[in-house]
C-alpha cells in the first residue's frame, strides 16, 4: 500500500472519568472515503474533533501525510489541508451567505491564490455557492445567513470546507436535517469531490447516502471501534446490528 | 367607523442606490448626502479658529474631547474583534511614559518621541495582552481593568520613571491651535482608516472572530494572531493620545493611568453607538463638553452624568448616532386609517 494520508493510532479521549473515544486506530489511504457510523453518543464527533484538533487527546497519535499533528492547533491543521464541517451549523449569521465564504478565502491556505489581502473574493465565493446549489441568479446568495433555511446552511457549511481546497474533507453529519431533494442535489457533488481525489471521512446516520460515498466504514460503540470493513459487510455484522440497529431489527 | 392613526415611515433618502453606491440626480441629493458629514467635519475643523472668540478653556476642552475620541475609537476597534476593554488607560499611560522617558532622558523633540511612543507603546501593549487574548468577555475585561492599576503600583513601589512625582518639564508642543490641528488630523485619519479597515475582507475576519470564533478557526485562521493585530492597530491612536497629551502637559505621571481614560472612552462609545466609529466620535464630542459644563454643579455633576448614562443605555442602546441617522433618512408622519 502507498503511504497513508492519515494515521490514527490508539487515539483516546476521556472527559473526566468517562472515555468518549478509546484506543481507536485506523489508516486512511489517499482518495479513500471512510464512513464512521455508530449510535448516538458513541464518540463519532469526538473522534472528528480529535482529528481536526478542536479537542486535545488524552493519549494516542494522529499523523497526517507522515507528519505528526497530535499537538498541532486546529487552524494549523486546516492549513495542512484538513477541512471539516460542523454537525451543528454555526455560520456568520449576520453576514450575507456569500460573505460567509470570505473568511475561509482569506485564510493562509488559500488566501494567496485568491488575490492576497486585497483580492476580489466575492466572485470566488459566488462560484463556490453555485457549486453547492445556491442559484446565482436568485437572491439567495445575498441573503443574510440567519434568514436561510437549514438545508442551505448545511450547504453553506460544505461550501466553507470546499473554499479551503482540502486534501482531507471531514463531513460531520452533513446530510442530517436536509430534505430528500437537497440530499439528491448534494450527493453527486460529494461523489465528484471523491473522484477528483479528495480523501473523505464522513460521519453519517443516513446509511443510504453513506453507502454511495464510502468504500470502507468503521463502527463505533461506547467510544470503541467494534467493526471495520466494507460498508455492506460491516452493517451485516452481528455485533454491529446489536449495538447500532437493535438486535431484533432485521 | 372609527378613524385611527398609524405611523407611516417615508424614506427620505436617495432613490437610486445600492449598499454604498449612490446615483446622484441633483444638487439637492448631493447636499442631502454631504450636509451632515460636512457639518460635523467642518465644525471640528473650524473650532480651533474660534480662538479669539471663545475662552481658551474651551480649546483645552476640545483637546480633551479629541483625546477621548481617539481612545473611544481604539476601544471600538477592540470591541469589533470581541475584546471588551475596561483599561484603555493602559494604552494612554504607556504611550505617555515612553514619550516622557525619551523626552526627559534623551531630550529628543516631540516629533520624534511621539511617533516612537505610538508604535512602541502599541507593540508593548499587544505583547502584554497576548497571553490573555484567549480569554473572552468579562474575563478579558477584568484583566484589562487591573492592568493600568498594576502599572500605577509598580511605578509607585519601585520609584522608577519618576515614581509618584512623575516626569515634568518635558518639551512643550507648539501653541494650542497647531496642537489642536495635529490631533484633529490624527483623529480623522484614525476614523477613516478604521472605517476602511473594518469594511475590508481583513475587517470581516475581525467581526467573524467576535461573532463566531469556532468557524474562523475552522477556516484555518489563527484567531489569537488576528486578535493581537487588532490590539496593536487599536493601540496606535490610544498610545498616540497618551504621548501627545504628555507633551502638551509637559508632564507624565501616575495620573496617566487614571480610570477616567478607561471609563470616558467606554461611555462615549456606548452613548454614541457601539460598532460604528462615527458613534464613538459623536459620543466623545458630546460627553466631554457636557461633563465640563456640569462641573459647575460640583459633585452633583457625577449624579447628572450617571442618570444621563442610564437613560441612554436603557432607552437608546443603539446609541445616538444610529438613532440620528435613522431619523435623518426617514421621517414619520401619522396617517389616518378608517376601520
Coordinates of C-alpha atoms in Angstrom, one line a residue:
Chain A
X1 CA 0.0 0.0 0.0
X2 CA 1.0 3.6 -0.6
X3 CA 1.7 5.9 2.3
X4 CA -1.5 6.6 4.2
X5 CA -2.7 10.2 4.2
X6 CA -4.0 9.9 7.7
X7 CA -3.0 7.5 10.5
X8 CA -4.9 7.4 13.7
X9 CA -3.1 5.5 16.4
X10 CA -4.6 4.4 19.7
X11 CA -6.4 7.7 20.0
X12 CA -8.1 8.1 23.4
X13 CA -10.1 10.9 25.0
X14 CA -11.5 10.9 28.4
X15 CA -13.8 13.7 29.7
X16 CA -13.4 13.4 33.4
X17 CA -13.6 9.7 34.1
X18 CA -15.7 8.9 31.0
X19 CA -14.0 7.6 28.0
X20 CA -15.5 9.3 24.9
X21 CA -13.1 7.7 22.5
X22 CA -11.0 4.7 23.5
X23 CA -7.9 3.4 21.7
X24 CA -9.1 3.9 18.2
X25 CA -6.7 3.2 15.3
X26 CA -7.2 3.3 11.6
X27 CA -5.3 4.2 8.4
X28 CA -6.7 6.1 5.5
X29 CA -5.2 5.9 2.0
X30 CA -5.3 8.9 -0.3
X31 CA -8.5 9.1 -2.2
X32 CA -10.4 6.8 0.1
X33 CA -13.8 7.6 1.5
X34 CA -14.3 6.3 5.0
X35 CA -17.6 6.2 6.7
X36 CA -17.9 6.4 10.5
X37 CA -21.1 5.1 12.0
X38 CA -22.4 4.4 15.4
X39 CA -25.3 5.1 17.7
X40 CA -25.7 8.5 19.4
X41 CA -23.1 9.2 21.9
X42 CA -20.7 6.6 20.5
X43 CA -17.9 9.1 20.1
X44 CA -18.1 9.9 16.4
X45 CA -18.0 13.7 16.7
X46 CA -15.3 13.5 19.4
X47 CA -13.2 11.4 17.0
X48 CA -13.6 14.1 14.4
X49 CA -12.7 16.8 17.0
X50 CA -9.6 14.9 17.9
X51 CA -8.5 14.5 14.2
X52 CA -9.2 18.2 13.5
X53 CA -7.6 19.5 16.7
X54 CA -10.7 21.0 18.3
X55 CA -10.2 18.7 21.2
X56 CA -6.8 17.5 22.6
X57 CA -6.4 13.8 23.0
X58 CA -5.7 12.1 26.4
X59 CA -3.4 9.6 24.6
X60 CA -2.6 8.4 21.1
X61 CA -1.3 10.0 17.9
X62 CA -2.6 11.5 14.7
X63 CA -0.3 11.6 11.7
X64 CA -1.2 13.4 8.5
X65 CA 0.9 12.8 5.4
X66 CA 3.7 11.4 7.5
X67 CA 3.8 14.3 9.9
X68 CA 2.6 14.0 13.5
X69 CA -0.1 16.6 14.1
X70 CA -1.3 15.4 17.5
X71 CA -0.5 18.6 19.2
X72 CA -1.0 21.0 16.3
X73 CA -3.6 23.6 16.9
X74 CA -6.8 23.3 14.8
X75 CA -6.1 26.3 12.5
X76 CA -2.7 24.9 11.5
X77 CA -4.3 21.5 10.6
X78 CA -6.6 23.4 8.2
X79 CA -3.5 25.0 6.7
X80 CA -2.1 21.5 6.0
X81 CA -5.3 20.6 4.2
X82 CA -7.8 19.1 6.7
X83 CA -11.2 20.8 6.5
X84 CA -14.3 19.8 8.4
X85 CA -18.0 20.6 8.5
X86 CA -19.8 21.0 11.8
X87 CA -22.8 18.9 12.7
X88 CA -24.4 22.0 14.4
X89 CA -24.0 24.6 11.7
X90 CA -22.9 27.9 13.1
X91 CA -22.5 30.3 10.1
X92 CA -21.8 34.0 10.5
X93 CA -25.5 34.7 10.9
X94 CA -25.4 38.5 10.3
X95 CA -23.4 38.2 7.1
X96 CA -24.9 37.5 3.6
X97 CA -24.3 33.9 2.5
X98 CA -21.6 34.7 0.1
X99 CA -19.7 36.9 2.6
X100 CA -19.6 33.9 4.9
X101 CA -17.0 32.4 2.5
X102 CA -14.8 35.5 2.5
X103 CA -13.2 34.4 5.8
X104 CA -12.0 30.9 4.7
X105 CA -11.0 32.5 1.4
X106 CA -8.8 34.9 3.5
X107 CA -7.0 32.0 5.3
X108 CA -3.3 31.4 4.8
X109 CA -4.2 28.1 3.0
X110 CA -6.0 29.7 0.0
X111 CA -5.7 33.4 0.7
X112 CA -2.7 34.0 -1.6
X113 CA -4.3 32.2 -4.5
X114 CA -7.4 34.3 -4.4
X115 CA -5.6 37.6 -4.5
X116 CA -3.8 38.2 -1.2
X117 CA -5.0 40.9 1.1
X118 CA -6.8 43.0 -1.5
X119 CA -8.1 40.3 -3.9
X120 CA -11.6 40.2 -5.1
X121 CA -13.0 37.2 -3.2
X122 CA -16.7 37.9 -3.8
X123 CA -16.6 36.3 -7.3
X124 CA -14.8 33.2 -6.0
X125 CA -17.4 32.9 -3.2
X126 CA -20.3 33.2 -5.6
X127 CA -18.8 30.4 -7.7
X128 CA -18.4 28.2 -4.7
X129 CA -22.0 28.8 -3.7
X130 CA -23.2 28.0 -7.1
X131 CA -21.3 24.7 -6.9
X132 CA -23.2 23.6 -3.8
X133 CA -26.5 24.6 -5.3
X134 CA -27.2 28.3 -4.5
X135 CA -28.8 29.7 -7.6
X136 CA -26.7 32.6 -8.6
X137 CA -29.5 34.5 -10.3
X138 CA -31.7 34.2 -7.3
X139 CA -31.4 36.5 -4.3
X140 CA -30.4 33.6 -2.1
X141 CA -26.6 34.1 -2.1
X142 CA -27.1 37.7 -1.0
X143 CA -29.5 36.9 1.8
X144 CA -28.3 37.1 5.4
X145 CA -27.4 33.7 6.7
X146 CA -29.8 34.0 9.6
X147 CA -32.7 34.1 7.2
X148 CA -31.7 30.9 5.3
X149 CA -33.4 27.6 5.8
X150 CA -31.4 24.8 7.4
X151 CA -30.7 22.9 4.2
X152 CA -29.0 26.0 2.7
X153 CA -26.9 26.5 5.9
X154 CA -25.7 22.9 5.6
X155 CA -24.7 23.5 2.0
X156 CA -23.1 26.8 3.1
X157 CA -21.1 24.7 5.6
X158 CA -20.0 22.4 2.8
X159 CA -19.0 25.4 0.6
X160 CA -16.9 26.7 3.5
X161 CA -15.0 23.5 3.5
X162 CA -14.6 23.5 -0.2
X163 CA -13.3 27.0 -0.2
X164 CA -10.3 25.7 1.7
X165 CA -9.4 23.2 -1.1
X166 CA -9.0 20.4 1.3
X167 CA -7.0 17.2 0.8
X168 CA -8.9 15.5 3.6
X169 CA -12.5 16.5 3.9
X170 CA -14.4 15.5 7.1
X171 CA -18.1 15.8 6.9
X172 CA -19.8 15.5 10.3
X173 CA -23.4 14.5 9.6
X174 CA -23.7 16.8 6.6
X175 CA -26.9 15.2 5.4
X176 CA -28.8 15.3 8.7
X177 CA -31.7 17.8 8.5
X178 CA -31.5 18.0 4.7
X179 CA -34.6 17.3 2.7
X180 CA -34.6 14.4 0.2
X181 CA -34.2 16.8 -2.8
X182 CA -31.4 18.6 -1.1
X183 CA -29.6 15.4 -0.4
X184 CA -30.1 14.4 -4.0
X185 CA -28.5 17.6 -5.2
X186 CA -25.5 17.5 -2.8
X187 CA -24.7 13.8 -3.1
X188 CA -23.4 14.0 -6.7
X189 CA -21.2 16.9 -5.6
X190 CA -19.6 14.8 -2.9
X191 CA -19.1 12.0 -5.4
X192 CA -17.4 14.4 -7.7
X193 CA -15.1 15.6 -4.9
X194 CA -14.2 12.0 -4.2
X195 CA -13.5 11.2 -7.8
X196 CA -11.2 14.3 -8.0
X197 CA -9.0 12.5 -5.4
X198 CA -10.0 14.3 -2.2
X199 CA -9.9 11.9 0.8
X200 CA -13.2 11.9 2.7
X201 CA -14.3 10.9 6.1
X202 CA -18.0 11.1 6.6
X203 CA -19.9 10.6 9.9
X204 CA -23.4 9.8 8.9
X205 CA -26.6 8.4 10.2
X206 CA -28.2 8.1 6.8
X207 CA -26.7 4.8 5.6
X208 CA -28.1 5.0 2.1
X209 CA -26.0 8.1 1.4
X210 CA -23.0 6.7 3.3
X211 CA -23.0 3.6 1.1
X212 CA -22.9 5.7 -2.0
X213 CA -19.9 7.6 -1.0
X214 CA -17.8 5.4 1.4
X215 CA -15.7 2.4 0.3
X216 CA -14.9 1.5 3.9
X217 CA -16.6 2.0 7.2
X218 CA -15.8 1.8 10.8
X219 CA -18.4 1.4 13.5
X220 CA -18.1 3.0 17.0
X221 CA -19.9 2.0 20.1
X222 CA -19.2 3.5 23.5
X223 CA -16.1 5.1 22.1
X224 CA -14.6 1.8 20.8
X225 CA -14.2 0.5 17.3
X226 CA -16.3 -2.6 17.1
X227 CA -16.1 -3.3 13.4
X228 CA -14.3 -2.2 10.2
X229 CA -14.6 -3.2 6.6
X230 CA -16.7 -2.7 3.5
X231 CA -19.9 -0.8 4.4
X232 CA -22.3 -3.6 3.4
X233 CA -20.3 -6.2 5.3
X234 CA -19.9 -4.0 8.4
X235 CA -23.6 -3.4 8.6
X236 CA -24.3 -7.2 8.3
X237 CA -22.0 -7.9 11.3
X238 CA -23.9 -9.4 14.2
X239 CA -22.2 -7.2 16.8
X240 CA -22.9 -4.0 14.8
X241 CA -26.6 -4.9 14.4
X242 CA -26.9 -5.4 18.2
X243 CA -25.2 -2.1 19.0
X244 CA -26.4 0.1 16.3
X245 CA -29.6 -1.2 14.8
X246 CA -31.0 -3.0 17.8
X247 CA -30.9 -6.8 18.0
X248 CA -34.3 -7.6 16.8
X249 CA -34.1 -5.3 13.8
X250 CA -33.9 -7.4 10.6
Chain B
X1 CA -66.5 53.7 11.8
X2 CA -63.5 54.9 13.8
X3 CA -60.6 56.7 12.5
X4 CA -57.2 55.8 14.0
X5 CA -53.8 57.0 13.1
X6 CA -50.9 54.9 12.3
X7 CA -47.3 55.9 11.7
X8 CA -46.1 55.9 8.2
X9 CA -42.4 55.9 7.5
X10 CA -41.1 57.6 4.4
X11 CA -37.7 57.1 3.0
X12 CA -36.2 60.5 2.6
X13 CA -33.1 59.1 1.0
X14 CA -31.8 59.0 -2.5
X15 CA -33.9 56.7 -4.7
X16 CA -31.3 55.0 -6.8
X17 CA -28.7 53.5 -4.5
X18 CA -27.2 50.2 -3.6
X19 CA -25.5 49.5 -0.3
X20 CA -22.8 52.1 -0.6
X21 CA -23.1 53.5 -4.2
X22 CA -25.4 56.4 -4.7
X23 CA -26.7 57.7 -8.0
X24 CA -26.9 61.4 -7.5
X25 CA -29.6 63.1 -9.6
X26 CA -29.5 66.6 -8.3
X27 CA -27.6 69.1 -6.2
X28 CA -30.3 68.6 -3.6
X29 CA -29.4 65.0 -3.3
X30 CA -25.7 65.8 -3.1
X31 CA -26.4 68.3 -0.4
X32 CA -28.6 65.7 1.4
X33 CA -25.7 63.3 1.5
X34 CA -22.9 65.8 2.3
X35 CA -24.6 68.1 4.7
X36 CA -24.4 66.1 7.9
X37 CA -20.9 64.9 7.1
X38 CA -19.6 68.4 6.2
X39 CA -21.4 69.9 9.2
X40 CA -19.6 67.7 11.6
X41 CA -16.2 67.7 9.9
X42 CA -16.4 71.4 9.2
X43 CA -17.5 72.1 12.8
X44 CA -14.5 70.3 14.2
X45 CA -12.1 71.9 11.7
X46 CA -13.4 75.4 12.4
X47 CA -13.4 75.2 16.1
X48 CA -9.7 76.0 16.7
X49 CA -10.2 79.2 14.6
X50 CA -12.6 80.5 17.3
X51 CA -9.6 81.2 19.4
X52 CA -10.2 84.9 19.8
X53 CA -13.9 84.4 20.4
X54 CA -14.2 81.7 23.0
X55 CA -12.3 81.2 26.2
X56 CA -9.0 79.4 25.8
X57 CA -10.5 77.0 28.4
X58 CA -12.8 75.6 25.7
X59 CA -10.0 74.9 23.4
X60 CA -8.5 72.7 26.1
X61 CA -11.9 71.0 26.4
X62 CA -11.8 70.4 22.7
X63 CA -8.3 68.9 23.1
X64 CA -9.6 66.6 25.8
X65 CA -12.6 65.6 23.6
X66 CA -10.2 64.7 20.8
X67 CA -8.1 62.6 23.2
X68 CA -11.2 60.8 24.5
X69 CA -12.4 60.3 20.9
X70 CA -9.1 58.7 20.0
X71 CA -9.4 56.3 23.0
X72 CA -13.0 55.6 22.1
X73 CA -12.1 54.7 18.5
X74 CA -9.4 52.4 20.0
X75 CA -12.0 50.8 22.3
X76 CA -14.5 50.3 19.5
X77 CA -11.9 48.6 17.2
X78 CA -11.0 46.2 20.0
X79 CA -14.7 45.5 20.6
X80 CA -15.1 44.7 16.9
X81 CA -12.9 41.7 17.4
X82 CA -14.8 40.8 20.6
X83 CA -12.3 42.2 23.1
X84 CA -14.2 44.3 25.6
X85 CA -11.6 46.5 27.4
X86 CA -12.0 48.3 30.7
X87 CA -8.5 49.6 30.6
X88 CA -7.8 51.9 27.7
X89 CA -5.9 53.9 30.3
X90 CA -3.1 51.3 30.0
X91 CA -2.5 52.4 26.3
X92 CA -2.7 56.0 27.3
X93 CA -0.3 55.7 30.2
X94 CA 2.2 53.5 28.3
X95 CA 2.3 56.0 25.4
X96 CA 2.7 58.8 27.8
X97 CA 5.5 57.2 29.8
X98 CA 7.5 56.1 26.7
X99 CA 7.4 59.6 25.3
X100 CA 8.2 61.0 28.8
X101 CA 11.2 58.8 29.2
X102 CA 12.6 59.6 25.7
X103 CA 12.0 63.3 26.2
X104 CA 13.4 63.6 29.7
X105 CA 16.5 61.4 29.4
X106 CA 17.4 61.6 25.7
X107 CA 16.0 65.1 25.1
X108 CA 14.5 64.1 21.8
X109 CA 12.0 66.5 20.3
X110 CA 8.3 65.7 20.3
X111 CA 8.0 65.0 16.6
X112 CA 10.4 62.0 17.2
X113 CA 9.3 60.9 20.6
X114 CA 5.5 60.9 19.8
X115 CA 5.8 58.5 16.8
X116 CA 8.2 56.2 18.6
X117 CA 6.0 56.1 21.7
X118 CA 2.9 55.5 19.5
X119 CA 4.3 52.4 17.7
X120 CA 6.5 51.0 20.5
X121 CA 3.6 51.5 23.0
X122 CA 1.1 49.8 20.8
X123 CA 3.6 46.9 20.3
X124 CA 4.2 46.7 24.0
X125 CA 0.5 46.6 24.8
X126 CA -0.2 43.9 22.2
X127 CA 2.7 41.9 23.6
X128 CA 1.5 42.3 27.2
X129 CA -2.1 41.3 26.3
X130 CA -1.1 38.4 24.0
X131 CA -1.2 35.8 26.8
X132 CA -4.8 36.8 27.8
X133 CA -6.2 37.1 24.3
X134 CA -7.8 33.6 24.6
X135 CA -10.0 35.0 27.4
X136 CA -13.3 36.3 26.4
X137 CA -16.0 38.7 27.7
X138 CA -15.8 39.5 31.3
X139 CA -12.6 37.6 32.0
X140 CA -10.7 39.7 29.4
X141 CA -12.4 42.8 30.7
X142 CA -11.3 42.1 34.3
X143 CA -7.6 41.7 33.3
X144 CA -7.7 45.0 31.3
X145 CA -9.3 46.7 34.3
X146 CA -6.5 45.6 36.6
X147 CA -3.5 46.3 34.3
X148 CA -3.4 50.2 34.5
X149 CA -3.6 49.9 38.3
X150 CA -0.8 47.4 38.2
X151 CA 1.4 49.9 36.3
X152 CA 0.5 52.6 38.8
X153 CA 1.5 50.5 41.7
X154 CA 4.7 49.3 40.1
X155 CA 5.8 52.9 39.5
X156 CA 4.8 53.9 43.0
X157 CA 6.5 51.0 44.7
X158 CA 9.7 50.9 42.7
X159 CA 10.0 54.6 42.2
X160 CA 11.1 54.1 38.6
X161 CA 10.3 56.7 35.9
X162 CA 9.9 59.4 38.5
X163 CA 7.9 57.5 41.0
X164 CA 4.9 59.3 42.4
X165 CA 6.3 62.7 41.2
X166 CA 6.3 61.6 37.6
X167 CA 8.4 63.3 35.0
X168 CA 7.9 67.1 34.4
X169 CA 9.5 69.8 32.4
X170 CA 9.1 67.9 29.1
X171 CA 9.4 69.7 25.8
X172 CA 6.1 71.6 25.2
X173 CA 4.1 71.4 22.0
X174 CA 3.7 74.5 19.8
X175 CA 0.7 76.7 20.6
X176 CA -2.8 75.2 21.1
X177 CA -4.2 76.0 17.6
X178 CA -1.4 73.9 16.0
X179 CA -1.7 71.2 18.6
X180 CA -5.4 71.0 18.0
X181 CA -5.0 70.7 14.3
X182 CA -2.4 67.9 14.7
X183 CA -4.7 65.9 17.0
X184 CA -7.7 66.5 14.7
X185 CA -5.8 65.4 11.7
X186 CA -4.8 62.2 13.5
X187 CA -8.3 61.7 14.7
X188 CA -9.8 61.9 11.2
X189 CA -7.0 59.7 9.8
X190 CA -7.8 57.1 12.5
X191 CA -11.5 57.4 11.9
X192 CA -11.4 57.0 8.2
X193 CA -8.7 54.4 8.4
X194 CA -10.6 52.2 10.9
X195 CA -13.8 52.5 8.9
X196 CA -12.0 51.4 5.7
X197 CA -10.3 48.6 7.6
X198 CA -13.4 47.2 9.2
X199 CA -15.2 47.2 5.8
X200 CA -12.4 45.2 4.1
X201 CA -12.1 41.5 4.0
X202 CA -9.5 41.8 6.7
X203 CA -12.0 43.5 8.9
X204 CA -14.5 40.8 8.1
X205 CA -12.2 38.4 9.9
X206 CA -12.3 40.6 12.9
X207 CA -16.0 40.6 13.1
X208 CA -16.1 36.9 12.4
X209 CA -13.9 36.3 15.4
X210 CA -16.3 38.4 17.5
X211 CA -19.4 36.6 16.4
X212 CA -18.2 33.0 15.9
X213 CA -14.6 32.2 16.6
X214 CA -15.0 28.5 16.2
X215 CA -15.9 28.9 12.5
X216 CA -12.9 31.3 12.0
X217 CA -10.6 28.6 13.5
X218 CA -12.2 26.0 11.2
X219 CA -11.4 28.3 8.3
X220 CA -7.8 27.9 9.1
X221 CA -7.1 31.3 10.7
X222 CA -5.1 31.8 13.9
X223 CA -7.5 33.9 15.8
X224 CA -5.0 34.8 18.5
X225 CA -2.7 36.3 16.0
X226 CA -5.5 38.3 14.5
X227 CA -6.6 39.5 17.9
X228 CA -3.0 40.6 18.6
X229 CA -3.0 42.5 15.3
X230 CA -6.3 44.1 16.3
X231 CA -4.9 45.1 19.7
X232 CA -1.8 46.6 18.0
X233 CA -3.9 48.6 15.5
X234 CA -6.4 49.7 18.1
X235 CA -3.5 50.6 20.4
X236 CA -2.0 53.1 18.0
X237 CA -4.4 56.0 18.4
X238 CA -4.6 55.4 22.2
X239 CA -0.8 55.4 22.7
X240 CA -0.6 58.4 20.4
X241 CA -3.2 60.2 22.6
X242 CA -1.1 59.4 25.7
X243 CA 2.1 60.6 24.1
X244 CA 0.6 63.7 22.7
X245 CA -1.1 64.8 25.9
X246 CA 2.2 64.1 27.8
X247 CA 4.0 66.7 25.7
X248 CA 1.1 69.1 25.8
X249 CA 1.0 69.0 29.6
X250 CA 4.8 68.8 29.7
X251 CA 4.3 66.2 32.3
X252 CA 3.6 62.5 32.7
X253 CA 2.7 60.8 36.0
X254 CA 0.6 58.1 37.5
X255 CA -2.5 60.1 36.6
X256 CA -1.9 58.9 33.0
X257 CA -3.2 55.6 34.2
X258 CA -6.3 57.1 35.8
X259 CA -9.6 55.4 35.4
X260 CA -11.0 58.4 33.5
X261 CA -9.1 57.3 30.4
X262 CA -10.8 53.9 30.6
X263 CA -14.3 55.0 31.6
X264 CA -14.9 58.0 29.4
X265 CA -14.0 56.3 26.1
X266 CA -16.2 53.4 27.0
X267 CA -19.2 55.6 27.9
X268 CA -18.6 57.7 24.9
X269 CA -18.9 54.7 22.6
X270 CA -21.9 53.4 24.4
X271 CA -23.7 56.7 24.2
X272 CA -22.7 57.3 20.6
X273 CA -23.3 53.8 19.4
X274 CA -21.1 50.7 19.6
X275 CA -19.8 49.2 16.4
X276 CA -20.0 52.4 14.3
X277 CA -16.9 54.5 14.6
X278 CA -18.8 57.8 14.0
X279 CA -20.8 56.9 17.2
X280 CA -17.6 56.8 19.2
X281 CA -16.6 60.3 17.9
X282 CA -20.0 61.7 18.4
X283 CA -20.2 60.3 21.9
X284 CA -16.8 61.8 22.9
X285 CA -17.7 65.3 21.4
X286 CA -20.9 65.3 23.4
X287 CA -19.8 63.8 26.7
X288 CA -16.6 65.6 27.3
X289 CA -18.1 69.2 26.9
X290 CA -21.2 68.1 28.9
X291 CA -19.1 66.9 31.7
X292 CA -17.2 70.2 31.7
X293 CA -20.5 72.2 31.8
X294 CA -21.7 70.0 34.7
X295 CA -18.5 70.9 36.6
X296 CA -20.3 74.0 37.8
X297 CA -22.7 71.7 39.8
X298 CA -19.8 70.2 41.8
X299 CA -20.3 66.7 42.9
X300 CA -23.9 66.7 41.6
X301 CA -22.2 66.5 38.1
X302 CA -21.5 62.9 38.6
X303 CA -25.1 62.2 39.5
X304 CA -26.5 64.0 36.4
X305 CA -23.9 62.3 34.3
X306 CA -24.8 58.9 35.7
X307 CA -28.5 59.5 35.1
X308 CA -27.9 60.5 31.5
X309 CA -25.9 57.3 31.0
X310 CA -28.5 55.1 32.5
X311 CA -31.2 56.8 30.3
X312 CA -29.1 56.1 27.2
X313 CA -28.1 52.6 28.0
X314 CA -31.6 51.6 28.8
X315 CA -33.6 53.8 26.4
X316 CA -31.3 54.1 23.3
X317 CA -28.9 51.1 23.4
X318 CA -28.3 51.6 19.7
X319 CA -26.6 54.9 20.5
X320 CA -27.2 58.5 19.4
X321 CA -25.5 58.0 16.1
X322 CA -27.8 55.3 14.7
X323 CA -30.8 57.0 16.1
X324 CA -30.0 60.3 14.4
X325 CA -29.0 58.5 11.2
X326 CA -32.4 56.8 11.1
X327 CA -34.3 60.0 11.8
X328 CA -32.4 61.7 9.1
X329 CA -33.1 59.1 6.4
X330 CA -36.7 58.5 7.2
X331 CA -39.4 60.7 8.6
X332 CA -42.6 59.5 10.2
X333 CA -46.0 61.0 9.9
X334 CA -49.3 60.0 11.2
X335 CA -51.7 58.7 8.6
X336 CA -55.5 58.4 9.2
X337 CA -56.8 54.8 8.8
X338 CA -60.5 54.1 8.6
X339 CA -61.7 51.0 10.2

